[in-house]
């Protein structure tokens, strides 16, 4: 094929998993690098598990990640429809062709019979595979079975001899003995196709040039190649990207933490950071850079640079990358993306468009002061809360360390005096005032700084103290220092 055409074909049975998002990204990067087309196809033939909610989630999540598609749902295209549930006539027609050629046959076995068949095979030490009992049914046999109310599935007739070779761009040639492939179902008794059959028909009819998917699909590929050949279709090129394993090299699962893109989005991870991290799961950019722009990814991406080895899922690395983007991203962008988290915590309950210009400017200054010390939007929302809420509790460790001392109230009262006397309330003047006070009292500056921080924020760590003081303003700082003095006296009276 002269045009590069790739596809991402998720099943809408849940949220978009990190592994699925990585597959979508690799396909998208390959298409964009080669000036090709990226197709989104929804494989919704599992009628019991597929939901409209999952379809919406997949579309919304991909849009949020910035993985746009050239053809597919909401966009259309020349090879639609792009929902498998709407393409059943194509599958039935192809199945009939295989039946007419004698390359497929009707199977009337019930689930109970198939289960018993597998059980018997295991008992006898044989692979639990279909024994071909419906391969050569006569018309009389079929009518009898149908009279019992049985609805047949359609099985592909696999040649028992020889090998099927998968030519894989990443893994080289991988051979499979046909004797290990049983006669597999291509159309279920409910009239819907199986995965291995539908994706062949769809990839061919949508002119897909490269099938790029996860390594766990490699065992399906020989079955699909057999169908391609039986129908006389040209094969696409195949590339199976490495598995994503948990840090302990086990299969990735919920027990290892968040595994869906939606979970990370809800925890306050940025789409740019997730895209950056996903790209590194099995692919290496030039110079082994860890922070890579999307433009660089598109320019550098190739399947030849994708590793054969499993990629290790590392949330710490993702969080580190997210912290980088949180610091470097445009302040307006971060502030706007932060708003849902502020609402969720009840810190600011209005939309950003409802804020007055001076309120929005203040929020940006606060965000800029705090974002260097946090790694997610969720942490950022928590980190700025004390700029808007002044009835917070004091951290216990801070109280023990800074408020239990006998001279705490005296020191804080002296701090109140100097803040009252500062004429121009700025970083330089407030810091100079504190340092002069420390010299006058013959104490270290830390003896004033630490209890002041606790009094103003309720915390022992955060942005620079004098940034906090200037942002809060003289009146609010004095009010909070007085509250801490009262707390100290109350605390002492109880002890």
Coordinates of C-alpha atoms in Angstrom, one line a residue:
X1 CA 0.0 0.0 0.0
X2 CA 1.3 3.4 -0.9
X3 CA -0.5 5.2 2.0
X4 CA 0.3 4.5 5.6
X5 CA -3.0 3.7 7.4
X6 CA -3.1 2.4 11.0
X7 CA -5.9 2.0 13.5
X8 CA -6.7 1.8 17.2
X9 CA -9.6 -0.5 17.8
X10 CA -10.6 -0.6 21.5
X11 CA -13.4 -2.7 23.0
X12 CA -15.8 -0.4 24.9
X13 CA -16.0 -2.6 28.1
X14 CA -14.4 -0.2 30.6
X15 CA -12.1 2.7 31.0
X16 CA -9.1 3.3 28.6
X17 CA -6.2 1.4 30.1
X18 CA -2.7 2.7 30.1
X19 CA -1.7 -0.2 27.8
X20 CA -4.5 0.7 25.4
X21 CA -3.5 4.4 25.4
X22 CA 0.1 3.4 24.7
X23 CA -1.0 1.4 21.7
X24 CA -3.1 4.3 20.5
X25 CA -0.2 6.7 20.9
X26 CA 2.3 4.4 19.0
X27 CA -0.2 4.1 16.1
X28 CA -0.8 7.9 16.1
X29 CA 2.9 8.7 16.2
X30 CA 3.6 6.2 13.4
X31 CA 0.9 7.8 11.2
X32 CA 1.9 11.3 11.9
X33 CA 5.6 10.6 11.3
X34 CA 4.8 9.0 7.9
X35 CA 2.1 11.5 6.9
X36 CA -0.4 8.7 7.1
X37 CA -3.9 8.2 8.4
X38 CA -4.9 7.2 12.0
X39 CA -8.3 5.4 12.2
X40 CA -10.4 4.9 15.4
X41 CA -12.6 1.9 15.2
X42 CA -14.9 0.7 18.1
X43 CA -15.0 -3.0 18.5
X44 CA -18.3 -3.3 20.2
X45 CA -19.5 -6.8 19.1
X46 CA -19.3 -8.0 22.7
X47 CA -22.9 -7.0 23.2
X48 CA -23.1 -8.2 26.8
X49 CA -20.1 -6.0 28.0
X50 CA -20.0 -3.1 25.6
X51 CA -21.6 0.1 26.9
X52 CA -22.3 3.6 25.5
X53 CA -20.7 4.9 28.6
X54 CA -17.4 3.2 27.8
X55 CA -17.5 4.4 24.2
X56 CA -17.9 8.0 25.4
X57 CA -15.1 7.5 27.9
X58 CA -12.7 6.2 25.2
X59 CA -13.5 9.2 22.9
X60 CA -13.4 11.8 25.7
X61 CA -10.1 10.3 27.0
X62 CA -8.4 10.3 23.6
X63 CA -9.5 13.8 23.0
X64 CA -8.1 14.9 26.4
X65 CA -4.8 13.2 25.6
X66 CA -4.7 15.0 22.3
X67 CA -4.6 11.7 20.2
X68 CA -6.8 12.9 17.3
X69 CA -8.1 10.6 14.6
X70 CA -8.5 11.1 10.9
X71 CA -11.4 8.7 10.5
X72 CA -13.8 7.2 13.0
X73 CA -16.6 8.1 15.4
X74 CA -17.8 11.7 15.2
X75 CA -15.6 12.3 12.1
X76 CA -16.7 9.6 9.6
X77 CA -14.6 8.6 6.6
X78 CA -14.7 6.7 3.4
X79 CA -14.6 3.2 5.0
X80 CA -17.2 3.5 7.7
X81 CA -19.2 2.7 9.7
X82 CA -16.5 2.7 12.4
X83 CA -18.5 0.6 14.9
X84 CA -18.2 -3.1 14.4
X85 CA -21.8 -3.6 15.6
X86 CA -22.9 -1.7 12.5
X87 CA -20.8 -3.8 10.1
X88 CA -22.3 -7.3 10.6
X89 CA -23.4 -7.7 7.0
X90 CA -19.7 -7.5 6.0
X91 CA -18.8 -10.3 8.4
X92 CA -21.7 -12.5 7.4
X93 CA -20.9 -12.1 3.7
X94 CA -17.2 -13.1 4.3
X95 CA -18.3 -16.1 6.5
X96 CA -20.6 -17.3 3.7
X97 CA -17.7 -17.1 1.3
X98 CA -15.6 -19.3 3.5
X99 CA -18.5 -21.7 3.9
X100 CA -19.0 -21.9 0.1
X101 CA -15.3 -22.6 -0.3
X102 CA -15.4 -25.4 2.3
X103 CA -13.0 -23.5 4.5
X104 CA -15.5 -23.0 7.3
X105 CA -18.3 -25.1 8.7
X106 CA -21.3 -24.9 11.1
X107 CA -20.7 -26.1 14.6
X108 CA -23.7 -27.1 16.8
X109 CA -21.8 -27.9 20.0
X110 CA -23.3 -26.4 23.1
X111 CA -21.2 -24.7 25.8
X112 CA -21.7 -27.6 28.0
X113 CA -20.4 -30.0 25.4
X114 CA -17.4 -27.9 24.7
X115 CA -16.6 -27.7 28.4
X116 CA -16.9 -31.5 28.7
X117 CA -14.6 -31.8 25.7
X118 CA -11.9 -29.6 27.2
X119 CA -12.2 -31.5 30.5
X120 CA -11.8 -34.8 28.9
X121 CA -8.8 -33.6 26.9
X122 CA -7.0 -32.4 30.0
X123 CA -7.8 -35.8 31.7
X124 CA -6.1 -37.6 28.8
X125 CA -3.2 -35.2 28.8
X126 CA -4.1 -33.6 25.5
X127 CA -4.3 -29.8 24.7
X128 CA -7.9 -28.6 25.6
X129 CA -8.9 -27.9 22.0
X130 CA -11.9 -28.5 19.8
X131 CA -12.0 -32.1 18.5
X132 CA -13.6 -31.3 15.1
X133 CA -16.7 -33.4 15.7
X134 CA -18.9 -31.0 13.5
X135 CA -16.4 -30.9 10.7
X136 CA -18.1 -33.3 8.4
X137 CA -21.8 -33.2 9.3
X138 CA -24.2 -34.2 6.7
X139 CA -27.3 -32.1 5.8
X140 CA -29.4 -34.7 7.7
X141 CA -27.2 -34.3 10.8
X142 CA -27.5 -30.6 10.6
X143 CA -31.3 -30.7 10.3
X144 CA -31.6 -33.1 13.3
X145 CA -29.4 -30.8 15.4
X146 CA -31.4 -27.7 14.3
X147 CA -34.7 -29.5 15.2
X148 CA -33.4 -29.7 18.8
X149 CA -33.3 -25.9 18.8
X150 CA -29.5 -25.6 18.4
X151 CA -28.2 -22.5 16.7
X152 CA -24.9 -23.0 15.0
X153 CA -21.7 -21.0 15.2
X154 CA -19.3 -21.0 12.3
X155 CA -15.8 -22.4 12.7
X156 CA -12.8 -21.9 10.5
X157 CA -11.3 -25.1 9.1
X158 CA -7.6 -25.1 10.0
X159 CA -5.1 -27.2 8.0
X160 CA -3.4 -29.4 10.5
X161 CA -0.1 -29.5 8.7
X162 CA 2.7 -26.9 8.2
X163 CA 3.4 -23.6 9.9
X164 CA 2.1 -20.1 9.8
X165 CA 4.8 -17.4 10.0
X166 CA 4.2 -14.0 11.4
X167 CA 6.6 -11.4 9.9
X168 CA 6.8 -8.9 12.7
X169 CA 8.6 -5.6 12.3
X170 CA 9.7 -5.6 15.9
X171 CA 10.2 -9.3 16.6
X172 CA 11.3 -10.7 13.3
X173 CA 9.7 -13.9 12.0
X174 CA 7.7 -15.9 14.6
X175 CA 6.5 -19.3 13.5
X176 CA 3.4 -21.2 14.8
X177 CA 2.6 -24.8 14.1
X178 CA -0.8 -25.2 12.6
X179 CA -1.2 -28.4 14.5
X180 CA -1.5 -26.3 17.7
X181 CA -4.3 -24.2 16.3
X182 CA -7.8 -25.7 16.6
X183 CA -10.8 -25.0 14.4
X184 CA -11.7 -21.6 15.9
X185 CA -15.0 -19.9 15.8
X186 CA -15.4 -16.9 13.4
X187 CA -19.1 -16.2 13.9
X188 CA -20.9 -16.9 17.1
X189 CA -24.4 -18.4 17.3
X190 CA -25.8 -15.0 18.0
X191 CA -24.8 -13.8 14.6
X192 CA -21.9 -11.6 15.8
X193 CA -18.3 -12.2 14.7
X194 CA -15.4 -13.1 17.0
X195 CA -12.4 -10.8 17.4
X196 CA -10.1 -12.7 15.1
X197 CA -12.5 -12.7 12.3
X198 CA -14.0 -9.2 12.5
X199 CA -10.6 -7.4 12.7
X200 CA -9.4 -9.1 9.6
X201 CA -12.5 -8.1 7.6
X202 CA -12.3 -4.5 9.0
X203 CA -8.5 -4.1 8.6
X204 CA -8.8 -5.2 4.9
X205 CA -11.8 -3.2 4.1
X206 CA -10.4 -0.1 5.8
X207 CA -7.1 -0.5 3.9
X208 CA -5.0 -0.7 7.0
X209 CA -1.4 -1.0 6.0
X210 CA 0.2 -1.7 9.4
X211 CA -1.4 -3.4 12.4
X212 CA 0.4 -2.1 15.5
X213 CA -0.9 -3.7 18.7
X214 CA 0.2 -5.2 22.0
X215 CA 2.3 -8.3 22.3
X216 CA -0.5 -10.3 23.9
X217 CA -2.2 -10.3 20.5
X218 CA 0.7 -12.1 18.8
X219 CA -0.8 -15.5 19.4
X220 CA -4.0 -14.3 17.6
X221 CA -2.1 -13.3 14.5
X222 CA -1.5 -16.7 12.9
X223 CA -5.3 -17.3 13.1
X224 CA -5.8 -14.0 11.4
X225 CA -3.2 -14.7 8.7
X226 CA -5.0 -17.9 7.9
X227 CA -8.3 -15.9 7.4
X228 CA -6.5 -13.3 5.2
X229 CA -5.1 -16.1 3.0
X230 CA -8.4 -18.0 2.8
X231 CA -10.2 -14.9 1.6
X232 CA -7.5 -13.9 -0.8
X233 CA -6.6 -10.7 1.0
X234 CA -3.2 -9.1 1.0
X235 CA -1.6 -9.1 4.4
X236 CA -0.8 -5.9 6.3
X237 CA 2.5 -5.5 8.1
X238 CA 2.4 -6.5 11.8
X239 CA 4.2 -5.0 14.8
X240 CA 3.6 -6.2 18.3
X241 CA 4.8 -3.8 20.9
X242 CA 6.1 -5.1 24.3
X243 CA 3.9 -5.9 27.2
X244 CA 3.7 -3.4 30.1
X245 CA 4.6 -5.2 33.4
X246 CA 4.3 -4.1 37.0
X247 CA 7.5 -3.1 38.9
X248 CA 7.7 -6.7 40.2
X249 CA 7.5 -7.9 36.6
X250 CA 4.1 -9.5 37.1
X251 CA 1.1 -8.8 35.0
X252 CA -0.1 -5.3 35.6
X253 CA -3.4 -5.1 37.5
X254 CA -5.4 -2.9 39.8
X255 CA -3.4 -4.0 42.8
X256 CA -0.5 -2.0 41.4
X257 CA -2.4 1.2 41.7
X258 CA -4.1 3.3 39.0
X259 CA -4.1 1.7 35.6
X260 CA -6.5 3.7 33.6
X261 CA -5.9 7.1 32.0
X262 CA -9.1 8.4 33.6
X263 CA -7.8 7.6 37.1
X264 CA -4.6 9.5 36.5
X265 CA -6.6 12.5 35.1
X266 CA -8.8 12.5 38.2
X267 CA -5.7 12.4 40.4
X268 CA -4.4 15.6 38.7
X269 CA -1.9 14.3 36.1
X270 CA -1.5 16.4 33.0
X271 CA -2.2 15.0 29.5
X272 CA 1.2 16.1 28.2
X273 CA 2.9 14.2 31.1
X274 CA 0.9 11.0 30.4
X275 CA 1.7 11.2 26.7
X276 CA 5.4 11.7 27.4
X277 CA 5.4 8.8 29.9
X278 CA 3.5 6.5 27.5
X279 CA 5.9 7.1 24.7
X280 CA 8.8 5.9 26.9
X281 CA 7.0 2.6 27.6
X282 CA 8.9 0.5 25.0
X283 CA 10.3 3.3 22.8
X284 CA 13.5 5.3 23.2
X285 CA 14.0 8.8 21.8
X286 CA 17.3 10.1 20.7
X287 CA 19.9 10.6 23.5
X288 CA 17.5 8.7 25.8
X289 CA 15.8 11.9 26.8
X290 CA 13.1 11.5 29.4
X291 CA 11.2 14.7 28.8
X292 CA 10.2 14.8 25.1
X293 CA 7.9 17.2 23.3
X294 CA 5.1 15.8 21.1
X295 CA 6.8 17.4 18.1
X296 CA 10.1 15.6 18.8
X297 CA 8.2 12.3 19.3
X298 CA 6.5 12.6 15.9
X299 CA 9.9 13.5 14.2
X300 CA 11.8 10.7 15.8
X301 CA 9.3 7.8 16.1
X302 CA 9.9 4.6 14.3
X303 CA 8.9 1.0 14.9
X304 CA 12.6 0.0 14.6
X305 CA 13.3 1.8 17.9
X306 CA 10.6 0.0 19.8
X307 CA 12.0 -2.6 22.2
X308 CA 11.2 -6.3 22.2
X309 CA 11.6 -6.3 26.0
X310 CA 8.7 -5.7 28.4
X311 CA 8.2 -2.1 29.6
X312 CA 8.1 -1.6 33.3
X313 CA 5.2 0.4 34.7
X314 CA 6.7 3.0 37.1
X315 CA 4.2 5.5 38.6
X316 CA 7.1 7.3 40.4
X317 CA 8.6 8.2 37.0
X318 CA 5.3 9.3 35.7
X319 CA 4.8 11.5 38.7
X320 CA 8.3 13.0 38.3
X321 CA 7.5 13.8 34.6
X322 CA 4.2 15.3 35.7
X323 CA 6.0 17.5 38.2
X324 CA 8.2 18.8 35.4
X325 CA 5.3 19.7 33.2
X326 CA 3.5 21.3 36.2
X327 CA 6.5 23.6 36.7
X328 CA 7.1 24.4 33.0
X329 CA 3.6 24.7 31.6
X330 CA 2.1 28.1 30.9
X331 CA 0.7 29.5 34.2
X332 CA -2.7 30.3 32.6
X333 CA -3.0 26.7 31.4
X334 CA -2.2 25.2 34.8
X335 CA -4.5 27.6 36.6
X336 CA -7.4 26.7 34.3
X337 CA -6.8 23.0 34.6
X338 CA -6.6 23.4 38.4
X339 CA -10.1 24.8 38.8
X340 CA -12.0 21.4 38.9
X341 CA -9.7 20.3 41.8
X342 CA -10.3 23.6 43.7
X343 CA -14.0 23.1 43.3
X344 CA -13.9 19.5 44.4
X345 CA -12.1 20.6 47.6
X346 CA -14.5 23.5 48.2
X347 CA -11.7 26.1 47.9
X348 CA -13.1 28.1 45.1
X349 CA -16.7 27.2 44.1
X350 CA -17.0 29.5 41.0
X351 CA -16.0 29.0 37.4
X352 CA -12.8 30.7 36.3
X353 CA -14.9 33.0 34.0
X354 CA -16.7 34.3 37.1
X355 CA -13.6 35.5 38.8
X356 CA -12.8 39.2 38.8
X357 CA -9.5 40.1 37.0
X358 CA -7.8 40.8 40.3
X359 CA -9.0 37.5 41.8
X360 CA -7.7 35.6 38.8
X361 CA -4.3 37.4 39.0
X362 CA -4.1 36.5 42.7
X363 CA -4.9 32.9 42.0
X364 CA -2.1 32.7 39.3
X365 CA 0.4 34.2 41.7
X366 CA -0.5 31.6 44.4
X367 CA -0.3 28.8 41.9
X368 CA 3.1 30.0 40.7
X369 CA 4.3 30.2 44.2
X370 CA 3.3 26.6 45.1
X371 CA 3.6 24.6 41.9
X372 CA 7.4 24.0 42.2
X373 CA 6.8 21.9 45.3
X374 CA 4.1 19.6 44.2
X375 CA 3.7 16.9 41.6
X376 CA 0.0 16.8 40.6
X377 CA -2.9 19.2 40.3
X378 CA -4.6 17.4 43.3
X379 CA -1.5 18.2 45.4
X380 CA -1.5 21.7 44.0
X381 CA -5.1 22.3 45.1
X382 CA -4.2 21.1 48.5
X383 CA -1.0 23.2 48.6
X384 CA -2.8 26.5 47.9
X385 CA -5.8 25.8 50.2
X386 CA -4.5 27.9 53.1
X387 CA -4.3 31.0 50.9
X388 CA -8.1 30.8 50.8
X389 CA -9.0 29.0 54.0
X390 CA -7.9 30.4 57.4
X391 CA -9.5 28.1 59.9
X392 CA -7.1 25.2 59.2
X393 CA -5.7 22.8 61.8
X394 CA -2.0 23.0 62.7
X395 CA 0.1 20.0 61.8
X396 CA 0.8 18.0 64.9
X397 CA 4.5 17.6 64.3
X398 CA 4.7 21.4 63.8
X399 CA 2.9 22.1 67.1
X400 CA 5.2 19.8 69.0
X401 CA 8.3 21.3 67.4
X402 CA 7.4 25.0 67.2
X403 CA 4.3 25.9 69.4
X404 CA 5.2 24.0 72.6
X405 CA 8.1 26.2 73.4
X406 CA 7.5 28.7 76.2
X407 CA 8.6 31.7 74.2
X408 CA 6.4 31.0 71.1
X409 CA 3.7 33.5 71.9
X410 CA 6.3 36.2 72.7
X411 CA 8.1 35.6 69.4
X412 CA 4.9 35.7 67.4
X413 CA 3.8 38.9 69.1
X414 CA 7.1 40.5 68.1
X415 CA 6.6 39.3 64.6
X416 CA 3.1 41.0 64.6
X417 CA 4.8 44.3 65.6
X418 CA 7.4 44.3 62.9
X419 CA 4.8 43.4 60.2
X420 CA 2.6 46.3 61.4
X421 CA 5.6 48.6 61.1
X422 CA 6.8 47.6 57.6
X423 CA 5.9 50.5 55.4
X424 CA 6.2 48.9 52.0
X425 CA 4.9 45.3 52.2
X426 CA 7.3 43.4 49.9
X427 CA 9.6 40.3 49.8
X428 CA 12.7 42.4 50.6
X429 CA 11.2 44.6 53.4
X430 CA 9.4 41.7 55.2
X431 CA 12.5 39.5 55.1
X432 CA 14.7 42.4 56.3
X433 CA 12.3 43.1 59.1
X434 CA 12.4 39.5 60.3
X435 CA 16.2 39.3 60.1
X436 CA 16.6 42.5 62.1
X437 CA 14.2 41.2 64.7
X438 CA 16.2 38.0 65.0
X439 CA 19.3 40.0 65.6
X440 CA 17.6 42.2 68.2
X441 CA 16.2 39.2 70.1
X442 CA 19.5 37.3 69.7
X443 CA 17.8 34.3 68.2
X444 CA 18.3 32.5 64.9
X445 CA 16.0 33.7 62.1
X446 CA 14.6 30.1 62.0
X447 CA 13.2 30.6 65.5
X448 CA 10.9 33.2 63.9
X449 CA 10.4 31.8 60.5
X450 CA 9.3 28.3 61.5
X451 CA 6.5 29.2 63.9
X452 CA 5.4 32.0 61.6
X453 CA 5.0 29.5 58.7
X454 CA 3.0 27.2 60.9
X455 CA 0.8 30.1 62.1
X456 CA 0.2 31.3 58.5
X457 CA -0.3 28.0 56.8
X458 CA -0.8 25.3 59.4
X459 CA 2.1 23.4 57.8
X460 CA 5.8 23.0 58.2
X461 CA 6.8 23.1 54.5
X462 CA 5.7 25.1 51.5
X463 CA 6.8 28.0 49.4
X464 CA 9.2 30.6 50.7
X465 CA 7.8 32.2 53.9
X466 CA 8.1 35.7 52.6
X467 CA 6.3 34.8 49.3
X468 CA 3.5 33.6 51.5
X469 CA 3.5 36.7 53.7
X470 CA 3.4 39.1 50.7
X471 CA 0.6 37.0 49.0
X472 CA -1.5 36.9 52.1
X473 CA -1.0 40.6 52.8
X474 CA -0.4 42.4 56.1
X475 CA -3.9 42.3 57.5
X476 CA -4.4 38.5 57.0
X477 CA -0.9 37.7 58.3
X478 CA -1.5 39.6 61.5
X479 CA -4.9 38.0 62.0
X480 CA -3.4 34.5 61.6
X481 CA -0.4 35.3 63.9
X482 CA -2.9 36.5 66.6
X483 CA -4.8 33.2 66.1
X484 CA -1.6 31.2 66.7
X485 CA -0.8 33.3 69.8
X486 CA -4.3 32.5 71.2
X487 CA -3.8 28.9 70.3
X488 CA -0.4 28.8 72.2
X489 CA -1.9 30.3 75.3
X490 CA -4.9 27.9 75.2
X491 CA -2.5 25.0 74.6
X492 CA -0.3 26.1 77.6
X493 CA -3.4 26.4 79.9
X494 CA -4.4 22.8 79.1
X495 CA -0.9 21.4 79.8

